[in-house]
Amino acid sequence: MPSLSALLDDFFYRPDEDVGPIQEVVAGTDESIEPAAEEVPEEYLAFRLEGEIYAVPIHGVREIVKVPPLTEVPRAASNLLGVMYLRGEVLPVYDIKVKLRLADKAPLVAGPEAPPPPRGARIIVVQTADGLAGIWVDAVSEVVRLRPSMLELAPPGVGGGERDCVVGLGRRKQELFILLDIWQALS
Amino acid sequence: MNTAGKALAEFIAEGTEIVESLSKDLLVLDQQRGLEPDPELINGIFRAAHSLKGLAALFGQERIAKLAHQSEDLLDRLRLGKLSLDDQVLDTLIESLDALQSLLAEASREEASDALGERVSTLGTRLADLGTVSAASDEDPLDRLELSEQVRAVFTEYEEHRLRENVRRGVALYRVRAAFDLSDFDTGLTELNARLKPLGEVVSTLPSSEPGGLSGIAFDLIFGARVSTEELTQKLEGTPAQLFALVTRPAAAPVTPRAPAAPPVPPAEAGSTPVRKTAKRKPRTPKAPAPQTPPDEPLAAASSTMPTLRALEAVSSGEASSSSPVRTLVQESPTPRGTRSEGESARSLTQTVRVDIRRLDALMNTVGELLLIKANLQRMVENVRLDAGVSLSKVWGQELSRETRQLERKLDALQEGLLEARMVPVGQVFDRLARLVRRIAREVGKEIDFIIGGGDVELDKLIVEELSDPLMHIIRNAIDHGAESPEARQAVGKPRRARISLHAEQKGNHVVIEVSDDGAGIDELGVRELALRKGLITDAQAREMSRRELLNLIFLPGFSTASSVSELSGRGVGLDVVKNNIGNLSGIIDVWSERGQGTAFHLTLPVTLAIIRALVVGVSGRTYAVPLNSVLEILSVKPSEIRTVERREVLDVRGTTLPLMRLARVFGHPESHPERHFVVVAGLAQERLGIAVDELQGQQDIVVKSLGGRLQGVRGISGAADLANRRTVLVLDVGALLEEGMSTERRRA
């Protein structure tokens, strides 16, 4: 059996490697996109929270992971579900349902009394000013491409006040995506 | 990091190192104020300034290069005795050093502020204007020395100056002639120098005109001895050295007219320049110039290679002459020659390898992962041993277990190596602080002796860096509030100069750093008064508090001795911040003070933060890790043994009362009621606390990770660690829990 490092080796960039073609391709795509700049669709990650569909710009999402065993942190803020290990880093996992008024209190998902997480549940990992943070979602649905013309401001009563983390709505035919400012939701 | 950024980082790192060594030497000079400065020291500083200049020029750091150059000029004049080291000069040098440090800091942020620019240019002018002192006497003492013109001609300006100094001070001068074999003359010469060094000053090392045998080379060392002839003779026993006294005529009887100043750059210089760089620090002689002086008269070899020490014979100036224009560069002999050529010294001054702490952190992570693998393997072994009845599996199990042991050994070695790589002496911070003390003391007009001890005690680099602010704060306080003015001290019968001492000492797994002063001390009644006034404690509490508890009130947030806030220590940072900083390092701070006697702060810190051995405990189905270095013992306690004193739970442990804290209760977990509790007795400094848990799950090496910015405020938790079974456990912050236990005591009292 070839050693693991030999297998992995192919994935790494070597200084003597010829990357010219790749750069050309990259340059090419840039040019072809430029003319239609106004209608560039942006990719959003859509996920479910208590039956509603939310979406965040995908460039803000570092990764999506299955729910590992979470460790509860005593005396921490109520929206902190627990902490998890992700490749050598400890990151906090937050609930945003309370903030969005979808629930009265954060679900119990960490510690020995917590039930096993639902099959579809995922942690969305985002980069914040204080490092990586995870956000609990009930399920991840899809990656949607929304053009600027498909976006609208949040209707009055939805965007303001407590729910200021909702920045707008995205509409694709009959589907509605609630666009979220994830950093605001974490604050 | 891009190339430019990398280059800058490299420059900053190296520049900082040079500035630090400069600072160290300047401090010594400062401490020896009023004494005859050690020429070696001035030379060292001169070289450091020169290196910094070259380095800065190479990296295009004009401002640093310019100031370093101006400092170097001043130091050169100092070195050559054209200037005497008075307070003014020393102060200017120290100010330049501060300015250089600020410049480095700005460079690292890629800034160039005008304010600093102005400061630097003012300093530059001051450096240039200083000293046209040291009036040259009409009579050159060197002329009194019986030394031939040829020899004098090859002296460098610096050597000539040193020789002159020695003659002027009436030091007994000798010519030490030694012949060595060409193959190993460098080691021989190094050894000879090492022997001579403690006995006096090696002014110059010249290749002798006399042959050194068939394949030998002889040297003449001009040596100014601090010891008697007898002692010198005795100390040189066993070396091939011969001693000749150089005759010095009494003063005011000049015979030879003063020779014109020797040109400072002998021709052999250029070729050997790069070699000298290594020679500066290492006490060994470069090999390169060896073949430059082939023996001319092989026949005379026998006598001069004889490893005997001939009795002293006065030699005439003729005999002492050396006609060879070739000079060999020897370790300590400070040569100013190459120093004139620009940009030659971008090479590192030290032989240590600098490692970016982030790289070490990455390595550390790897070790952490490896530790997980190890634990997994161990679990597999256990499983096999328990489940399998088949003999084949048994063999497999044994093999696996052997492998695991192997892995464990390797890991231990790796871990140890890494931990060592992270360790740096606390002296790094101490030296920086010493300079600060000096400056502050001058600003506030206090006379202070700053005593440093235990600078070689090593701590994790991270801890050392994090220590500098808290220590600075405590020392500022000591100077500002602790030390009295010289007059006030005299009035109470203390010596004029206040003593502030900074001392580090290793105690097991901890390092204790003590900052103490012999000043006025803290008035605990005043502290109590203030704490009451600010509503930090109640009257009832105040009555109950011991002296020590009262003193510790100064660490409470919101407690700032407003009455004594000054420009220096009242910077909006209180001792509570200091305490927090120390707490973040898993350390604990304690204060002792006696009115009129002084104040001492004790900082107890773990040696390293990276990998620690932890006790894994279970509470209400949760798992926590307790750093083993703060665990004193573990007790098994029946619920009936827990008593209450004023509604506070305590244990009686061998006659002393130990406050007890139920972890489940403190952390708000559902409490179970087991038949017996395990009590982890934790202690830091002199605080003790029993922490009641439900079960003990064993010991394990853990890599503690910070909980990150968002969770840093969680009390009682210092971080998290990953156990082998993919479970993340929280690590208890014993310092904070102890603190909490104590404050509970206070609250309930």
JSON list of C-alpha atoms in Angstrom, two decimals, chain A residues 67-70 108-121 136:
[
{"chain": "A", "resi": 67, "resn": "VAL", "atom": "CA", "xyz": [-23.26, 18.04, 14.81]},
{"chain": "A", "resi": 68, "resn": "PRO", "atom": "CA", "xyz": [-20.49, 16.57, 16.95]},
{"chain": "A", "resi": 69, "resn": "PRO", "atom": "CA", "xyz": [-20.97, 15.97, 20.65]},
{"chain": "A", "resi": 70, "resn": "LEU", "atom": "CA", "xyz": [-21.18, 19.46, 22.04]},
{"chain": "A", "resi": 108, "resn": "LEU", "atom": "CA", "xyz": [-30.76, 21.72, 25.08]},
{"chain": "A", "resi": 109, "resn": "VAL", "atom": "CA", "xyz": [-28.31, 20.08, 22.75]},
{"chain": "A", "resi": 110, "resn": "ALA", "atom": "CA", "xyz": [-25.19, 19.70, 24.89]},
{"chain": "A", "resi": 111, "resn": "GLY", "atom": "CA", "xyz": [-24.49, 17.75, 28.03]},
{"chain": "A", "resi": 112, "resn": "PRO", "atom": "CA", "xyz": [-25.61, 14.35, 29.22]},
{"chain": "A", "resi": 113, "resn": "GLU", "atom": "CA", "xyz": [-29.31, 15.26, 29.40]},
{"chain": "A", "resi": 114, "resn": "ALA", "atom": "CA", "xyz": [-29.46, 16.37, 25.78]},
{"chain": "A", "resi": 115, "resn": "PRO", "atom": "CA", "xyz": [-31.16, 14.08, 23.25]},
{"chain": "A", "resi": 116, "resn": "PRO", "atom": "CA", "xyz": [-29.11, 13.02, 20.24]},
{"chain": "A", "resi": 117, "resn": "PRO", "atom": "CA", "xyz": [-29.19, 15.72, 17.58]},
{"chain": "A", "resi": 118, "resn": "PRO", "atom": "CA", "xyz": [-31.79, 15.39, 14.80]},
{"chain": "A", "resi": 119, "resn": "ARG", "atom": "CA", "xyz": [-30.44, 13.70, 11.69]},
{"chain": "A", "resi": 120, "resn": "GLY", "atom": "CA", "xyz": [-30.59, 16.78, 9.51]},
{"chain": "A", "resi": 121, "resn": "ALA", "atom": "CA", "xyz": [-29.08, 19.19, 12.00]},
{"chain": "A", "resi": 136, "resn": "TRP", "atom": "CA", "xyz": [-26.91, 25.51, 14.78]}
]
